[in-house]
CSV table of C-alpha atoms and ligand atoms in Angstrom, one decimal:
chain,number,residue,atom,x,y,z
Q,1,UNK,CA,0.0,0.1,0.1
Q,2,UNK,CA,1.4,3.5,-0.9
Q,3,UNK,CA,2.2,5.5,1.9
Q,4,UNK,CA,-0.2,8.4,2.0
Q,5,UNK,CA,0.9,11.9,2.9
Q,6,UNK,CA,-1.8,14.5,2.4
Q,7,UNK,CA,0.4,17.5,3.2
Q,8,UNK,CA,3.8,16.8,1.8
Q,9,UNK,CA,6.5,19.0,3.5
Q,10,UNK,CA,8.9,20.5,1.0
Q,11,UNK,CA,12.4,19.1,1.4
Q,12,UNK,CA,15.0,21.7,2.5
Q,13,UNK,CA,12.7,23.8,4.4
Q,14,UNK,CA,14.9,23.7,7.2
Q,15,UNK,CA,17.8,25.6,5.7
Q,16,UNK,CA,19.2,28.8,6.7
Q,17,UNK,CA,16.0,31.0,6.7
Q,18,UNK,CA,14.3,29.2,9.7
Q,19,UNK,CA,17.8,29.2,11.7
Q,20,UNK,CA,18.0,32.9,11.2
Q,21,UNK,CA,14.5,33.3,12.3
Q,22,UNK,CA,15.1,31.4,15.4
Q,23,UNK,CA,18.0,33.7,16.3
Q,24,UNK,CA,15.6,36.8,15.8
Q,25,UNK,CA,13.1,35.0,18.1
Q,26,UNK,CA,15.6,34.5,20.8
Q,27,UNK,CA,16.8,38.1,20.6
Q,28,UNK,CA,13.2,39.2,21.0
Q,29,UNK,CA,12.8,36.8,23.8
Q,30,UNK,CA,15.9,38.2,25.6
Q,31,UNK,CA,14.7,41.7,25.2
Q,32,UNK,CA,11.2,40.8,26.4
Q,33,UNK,CA,12.9,39.2,29.4
Q,34,UNK,CA,15.2,42.2,30.2
Q,35,UNK,CA,12.1,44.5,29.9
Q,36,UNK,CA,10.2,42.3,32.3
Q,37,UNK,CA,13.1,42.1,34.9
Q,38,UNK,CA,13.5,45.8,34.7
Q,39,UNK,CA,17.0,46.0,33.0
Q,40,UNK,CA,15.4,48.5,30.5
Q,41,UNK,CA,15.3,51.3,33.1
Q,42,UNK,CA,12.6,53.5,31.5
Q,43,UNK,CA,10.0,51.0,31.1
Q,44,UNK,CA,8.6,51.5,34.6
Q,45,UNK,CA,5.6,49.2,35.2
Q,46,UNK,CA,7.7,46.2,36.2
Q,47,UNK,CA,9.7,48.4,38.5
Q,48,UNK,CA,7.4,50.6,40.5
Q,49,UNK,CA,8.8,53.2,42.6
Q,50,UNK,CA,5.7,54.0,44.8
Q,51,UNK,CA,2.5,52.7,46.2
Q,52,UNK,CA,0.3,53.5,43.2
Q,53,UNK,CA,2.4,52.0,40.6
Q,54,UNK,CA,3.0,49.0,42.9
Q,55,UNK,CA,-0.8,48.4,43.4
Q,56,UNK,CA,-1.1,48.8,39.4
Q,57,UNK,CA,1.7,46.1,39.0
Q,58,UNK,CA,0.2,43.6,41.3
Q,59,UNK,CA,-3.2,44.1,39.5
Q,60,UNK,CA,-1.4,43.5,36.3
Q,61,UNK,CA,0.0,40.4,37.6
Q,62,UNK,CA,-3.1,38.9,39.0
Q,63,UNK,CA,-4.8,39.5,35.5
Q,64,UNK,CA,-1.9,37.7,33.8
Q,65,UNK,CA,-2.0,34.7,36.2
Q,66,UNK,CA,-5.9,34.6,35.8
Q,67,UNK,CA,-5.5,34.8,31.9
Q,68,UNK,CA,-3.2,31.8,32.2
Q,69,UNK,CA,-6.0,29.8,33.5
Q,70,UNK,CA,-7.6,30.1,29.9
Q,71,UNK,CA,-4.4,30.1,27.9
Q,72,UNK,CA,-2.5,27.2,29.3
Q,73,UNK,CA,-5.3,24.5,28.9
Q,74,UNK,CA,-6.0,25.9,25.4
Q,75,UNK,CA,-2.2,25.7,24.2
Q,76,UNK,CA,-1.8,22.5,25.8
Q,77,UNK,CA,-5.0,21.2,24.5
Q,78,UNK,CA,-4.3,22.3,20.7
Q,79,UNK,CA,-1.1,20.1,20.2
Q,80,UNK,CA,-3.0,17.3,22.1
Q,81,UNK,CA,-6.0,17.6,19.9
Q,82,UNK,CA,-3.8,17.8,16.7
Q,83,UNK,CA,-2.1,14.6,17.7
Q,84,UNK,CA,-5.2,12.8,18.9
Q,85,UNK,CA,-7.2,13.4,16.0
Q,86,UNK,CA,-4.6,13.4,13.2
Q,87,UNK,CA,-5.3,11.6,10.0
Q,88,UNK,CA,-4.7,7.9,10.2
Q,89,UNK,CA,-5.6,5.0,8.0
Q,90,UNK,CA,-6.9,2.8,10.7
Q,91,UNK,CA,-9.5,4.9,12.6
Q,92,UNK,CA,-9.1,2.8,15.6
Q,93,UNK,CA,-8.2,5.3,18.4
Q,94,UNK,CA,-10.1,8.5,17.1
Q,95,UNK,CA,-13.6,7.4,16.5
Q,96,UNK,CA,-15.6,9.4,14.1
Q,97,UNK,CA,-19.1,10.3,15.6
Q,98,UNK,CA,-21.1,12.6,13.2
Q,99,UNK,CA,-24.3,11.9,15.4
Q,100,UNK,CA,-23.1,13.4,18.5
Q,101,UNK,CA,-24.8,16.7,19.6
Q,102,UNK,CA,-25.2,17.3,23.2
Q,103,UNK,CA,-23.2,16.6,26.4
Q,104,UNK,CA,-24.4,18.1,29.6
Q,105,UNK,CA,-21.1,17.7,31.3
Q,106,UNK,CA,-19.2,19.5,28.5
Q,107,UNK,CA,-21.9,22.3,28.3
Q,108,UNK,CA,-21.5,23.1,32.1
Q,109,UNK,CA,-17.7,22.8,31.9
Q,110,UNK,CA,-17.3,24.9,28.8
Q,111,UNK,CA,-19.6,27.7,30.4
Q,112,UNK,CA,-18.7,27.7,34.1
Q,113,UNK,CA,-15.2,28.7,33.5
Q,114,UNK,CA,-15.9,31.7,31.4
Q,115,UNK,CA,-18.7,32.9,33.6
Q,116,UNK,CA,-16.7,32.4,36.8
Q,117,UNK,CA,-13.6,34.2,35.2
Q,118,UNK,CA,-15.6,37.3,33.9
Q,119,UNK,CA,-17.1,37.6,37.3
Q,120,UNK,CA,-13.7,37.5,39.0
Q,121,UNK,CA,-12.4,40.1,36.3
Q,122,UNK,CA,-15.4,42.3,37.0
Q,123,UNK,CA,-15.0,42.4,40.7
Q,124,UNK,CA,-11.3,42.9,40.5
Q,125,UNK,CA,-11.7,45.8,38.0
Q,126,UNK,CA,-14.4,47.4,39.9
Q,127,UNK,CA,-12.2,47.4,43.2
Q,128,UNK,CA,-9.1,48.5,41.5
Q,129,UNK,CA,-10.8,51.3,39.6
Q,130,UNK,CA,-11.9,52.8,42.8
Q,131,UNK,CA,-8.8,52.1,44.8
Q,132,UNK,CA,-6.6,53.6,42.1
Q,133,UNK,CA,-8.8,56.5,41.3
Q,134,UNK,CA,-6.5,59.2,40.3
Q,135,UNK,CA,-8.6,61.6,42.2
Q,136,UNK,CA,-8.2,60.0,45.4
Q,137,UNK,CA,-5.8,61.6,47.8
Q,138,UNK,CA,-3.0,59.5,49.4
Q,139,UNK,CA,-2.3,59.4,53.0
Q,140,UNK,CA,0.4,61.9,54.3
Q,141,UNK,CA,1.4,65.4,54.0
Q,142,UNK,CA,0.8,66.4,50.2
Q,143,UNK,CA,3.0,68.6,48.0
Q,144,UNK,CA,1.1,70.4,45.6
Q,145,UNK,CA,2.3,70.6,41.9
Q,146,UNK,CA,0.5,72.1,39.0
Q,147,UNK,CA,1.3,70.6,35.6
Q,148,UNK,CA,0.9,72.5,32.4
Q,149,UNK,CA,1.4,70.4,29.2
Q,150,UNK,CA,2.8,72.6,26.6
Q,151,UNK,CA,4.0,71.9,22.9
Q,152,UNK,CA,6.4,70.3,23.5
Q,153,UNK,CA,7.4,70.4,27.2
Q,154,UNK,CA,6.1,70.1,30.7
Q,155,UNK,CA,6.0,73.1,33.0
Q,156,UNK,CA,5.6,72.3,36.8
Q,157,UNK,CA,4.4,75.0,39.2
Q,158,UNK,CA,4.8,74.7,42.9
Q,159,UNK,CA,2.0,77.1,44.0
Q,160,UNK,CA,3.0,76.7,47.7
Q,161,UNK,CA,6.6,77.9,47.0
Q,162,UNK,CA,6.0,80.3,44.3
Q,163,UNK,CA,8.6,78.4,41.8
Q,164,UNK,CA,8.4,76.6,38.6
Q,165,UNK,CA,10.5,74.1,36.6
Q,166,UNK,CA,10.4,73.1,33.0
Q,167,UNK,CA,10.8,69.2,32.2
Q,168,UNK,CA,11.7,68.5,35.8
Q,169,UNK,CA,9.3,67.3,38.5
Q,170,UNK,CA,11.0,67.2,41.9
Q,171,UNK,CA,9.2,65.7,44.8
Q,172,UNK,CA,10.1,64.7,48.4
Q,173,UNK,CA,10.6,61.1,48.7
Q,174,UNK,CA,8.1,59.4,50.8
Q,175,UNK,CA,5.6,62.0,50.7
Q,176,UNK,CA,2.4,61.9,48.2
Q,177,UNK,CA,2.1,64.7,45.5
Q,178,UNK,CA,-1.1,66.0,44.4
Q,179,UNK,CA,-1.0,67.1,40.8
Q,180,UNK,CA,-3.4,69.4,39.0
Q,181,UNK,CA,-3.1,69.2,35.3
Q,182,UNK,CA,-4.0,71.3,32.2
Q,183,UNK,CA,-2.8,71.9,28.7
Q,184,UNK,CA,-2.1,75.2,26.8
Q,185,UNK,CA,-2.7,73.3,23.5
Q,186,UNK,CA,-4.3,70.0,22.4
Q,187,UNK,CA,-5.1,67.1,24.6
Q,188,UNK,CA,-2.0,65.7,26.1
Q,189,UNK,CA,-1.1,62.8,28.6
Q,190,UNK,CA,0.9,62.8,31.7
Q,191,UNK,CA,2.6,59.6,32.3
Q,192,UNK,CA,5.4,58.3,34.8
Q,193,UNK,CA,4.9,54.7,34.5
Q,194,UNK,CA,7.2,54.1,37.6
Q,195,UNK,CA,5.0,56.2,39.7
Q,196,UNK,CA,1.4,56.0,38.4
Q,197,UNK,CA,-0.7,55.5,35.4
Q,198,UNK,CA,-1.5,58.2,32.8
Q,199,UNK,CA,-3.8,60.9,33.1
Q,200,UNK,CA,-5.0,63.5,30.5
Q,201,UNK,CA,-4.1,67.2,30.3
Q,202,UNK,CA,-6.7,69.3,28.4
Q,203,UNK,CA,-6.9,72.9,27.7
Q,204,UNK,CA,-9.7,74.9,29.7
Q,205,UNK,CA,-10.1,72.0,32.2
Q,206,UNK,CA,-8.3,70.8,35.3
Q,207,UNK,CA,-7.4,67.1,36.0
Q,208,UNK,CA,-6.1,65.6,39.0
Q,209,UNK,CA,-3.6,62.7,39.9
Q,210,UNK,CA,-2.1,61.6,43.0
Q,211,UNK,CA,1.2,59.7,43.3
Q,212,UNK,CA,4.1,59.0,45.5
Q,213,UNK,CA,7.8,58.0,45.3
Q,214,UNK,CA,8.8,55.8,48.1
Q,215,UNK,CA,12.5,56.4,48.0
Q,216,UNK,CA,14.7,59.0,46.3
Q,217,UNK,CA,15.5,58.1,42.7
Q,218,UNK,CA,14.9,59.3,39.1
Q,219,UNK,CA,12.3,58.2,36.5
Q,220,UNK,CA,11.4,59.2,32.9
Q,221,UNK,CA,8.1,60.7,32.2
Q,222,UNK,CA,6.5,61.6,29.0
Q,223,UNK,CA,3.5,62.7,26.9
Q,224,UNK,CA,1.8,59.5,26.1
Q,225,UNK,CA,-0.6,61.2,23.5
Q,226,UNK,CA,0.7,62.0,20.2
Q,227,UNK,CA,0.7,65.8,19.6
Q,228,UNK,CA,2.9,66.6,16.6
Q,229,UNK,CA,6.6,66.9,15.5
Q,230,UNK,CA,8.2,67.5,18.8
Q,231,UNK,CA,6.4,64.7,20.5
Q,232,UNK,CA,9.1,62.3,20.9
Q,233,UNK,CA,11.2,65.0,22.7
Q,234,UNK,CA,8.5,65.8,25.2
Q,235,UNK,CA,9.9,64.0,28.1
Q,236,UNK,CA,10.7,65.0,31.6
Q,237,UNK,CA,12.5,63.7,34.5
Q,238,UNK,CA,10.6,62.8,37.7
Q,239,UNK,CA,13.1,63.0,40.7
Q,240,UNK,CA,12.5,62.3,44.3
Q,241,UNK,CA,14.9,63.8,46.8
Q,242,UNK,CA,15.3,63.1,50.5
Q,243,UNK,CA,13.1,65.7,52.5
Q,244,UNK,CA,16.2,67.9,53.3
Q,245,UNK,CA,17.4,68.1,49.8
Q,246,UNK,CA,14.0,68.8,48.7
Q,247,UNK,CA,13.7,71.8,51.0
Q,248,UNK,CA,17.2,73.0,49.9
Q,249,UNK,CA,16.0,72.7,46.4
Q,250,UNK,CA,13.0,74.6,47.0
Q,251,UNK,CA,15.1,77.5,48.7
Q,252,UNK,CA,17.7,77.5,45.7
Q,253,UNK,CA,14.8,77.7,43.2
Q,254,UNK,CA,13.2,80.6,44.8
Q,255,UNK,CA,16.2,82.7,44.0
Q,256,UNK,CA,15.9,82.0,40.6
Q,257,UNK,CA,14.6,84.7,37.9
Q,258,UNK,CA,10.9,84.8,37.3
Q,259,UNK,CA,9.3,83.3,34.0
Q,260,UNK,CA,8.8,85.7,31.4
Q,261,UNK,CA,6.0,85.7,28.9
Q,262,UNK,CA,8.2,84.2,26.3
Q,263,UNK,CA,8.9,81.2,28.4
Q,264,UNK,CA,5.2,80.4,28.7
Q,265,UNK,CA,4.3,81.3,25.0
Q,266,UNK,CA,7.3,79.8,23.1
Q,267,UNK,CA,6.3,77.1,21.0
Q,268,UNK,CA,9.1,74.4,21.2
Q,269,UNK,CA,10.7,71.7,23.3
Q,270,UNK,CA,12.5,72.3,26.5
Q,271,UNK,CA,15.9,72.3,24.6
Q,272,UNK,CA,14.3,75.1,22.2
Q,273,UNK,CA,13.5,77.0,25.6
Q,274,UNK,CA,16.9,76.5,27.0
Q,275,UNK,CA,18.4,78.0,23.8
Q,276,UNK,CA,16.2,80.9,23.6
Q,277,UNK,CA,17.0,81.7,27.3
Q,278,UNK,CA,20.6,80.9,26.9
Q,279,UNK,CA,20.7,78.5,29.9
Q,280,UNK,CA,21.5,74.9,30.3
Q,281,UNK,CA,18.6,72.6,29.6
Q,282,UNK,CA,18.6,71.2,33.2
Q,283,UNK,CA,18.5,74.8,34.6
Q,284,UNK,CA,15.1,75.9,33.5
Q,285,UNK,CA,14.1,76.8,37.2
Q,286,UNK,CA,12.0,79.9,37.8
Q,287,UNK,CA,11.2,82.0,41.0
Q,288,UNK,CA,8.7,84.5,41.8
Q,289,UNK,CA,5.9,82.6,40.0
Q,290,UNK,CA,2.5,84.5,40.5
Q,291,UNK,CA,0.1,82.3,42.4
Q,292,UNK,CA,-2.6,82.7,39.5
Q,293,UNK,CA,-0.2,81.4,36.8
Q,294,UNK,CA,-1.9,78.0,36.5
Q,295,UNK,CA,-5.4,79.1,36.5
Q,296,UNK,CA,-4.5,81.8,33.8
Q,297,UNK,CA,-2.8,79.1,31.6
Q,298,UNK,CA,-5.7,76.9,32.4
Q,299,UNK,CA,-8.1,79.5,30.8
Q,300,UNK,CA,-9.4,81.5,33.6
Q,301,UNK,CA,-11.5,79.8,36.2
Q,302,UNK,CA,-10.7,76.1,36.2
Q,303,UNK,CA,-13.2,73.7,35.1
Q,304,UNK,CA,-13.0,70.6,37.2
Q,305,UNK,CA,-13.3,67.8,34.9
Q,306,UNK,CA,-13.6,64.1,35.8
Q,307,UNK,CA,-13.7,61.6,32.9
Q,308,UNK,CA,-16.3,59.1,33.4
Q,309,UNK,CA,-18.0,61.2,36.1
Q,310,UNK,CA,-20.7,62.1,33.9
Q,311,UNK,CA,-20.2,65.9,34.1
R,401,LIG,CU1,-11.8,66.0,28.9
């Protein structure tokens, strides 16, 4: 009897091509592993630096684990089914039963899993959504920071101290920060992955976000909402200092010159601004900042805006 082979595999398909593919795969795998273990420092989520990001990461891993309850059976069952029901000339071990149509046991098994899982997801999501509400204050003595998203840089105003910085968010380590955000341009998105999830900044509106860095350190923050040519350079440094260093930094900043109108109106990145002011890019600090600056930039009376709140 001739040997039947319904799907012939062409000879030589295991040549150079696939091996190169394997190497790419290995590289991608290694990159993924590094990203997950935190060797890529700017990724943030896997290496939380404060309670909010930590809670978000825990939630993320719980969801991943629950997803595995679905994925592991599926991905082990697929090879098994392919093998079990493969084409064979003697149909001894894989019976053909075209008249089969109902099995109470399988119906129950198939539907209980998804219903239970969706219920668990829903409860978790509901609880985390309220627990991690960005408008919810964190316990402790807060430092107030007003954040203005511009094209293409970030202005941070400290209303309690009358100072402001560009592209540098300085926080006291171990203390919560209460952020108010607005935009002088299109909708933008404030995001420091290591500290908290993203929140939108919108012209004429004020949104809020609470975050905290547990220990001194430096993290990258960025705009996570595309807004044109300078978008990729709209990054900033979020920096947590020990309490005493933070106080010293505030005092230093208070002796800096005030921000002129050109600072606030120039369209360009932080580097463009530094060039225009003939200052180093990491020295864009301003003193004597008027208390009304944020409200003026936010467009007069701040309109408090809570997404999903049905305002
Ligand atoms: Cu809005």
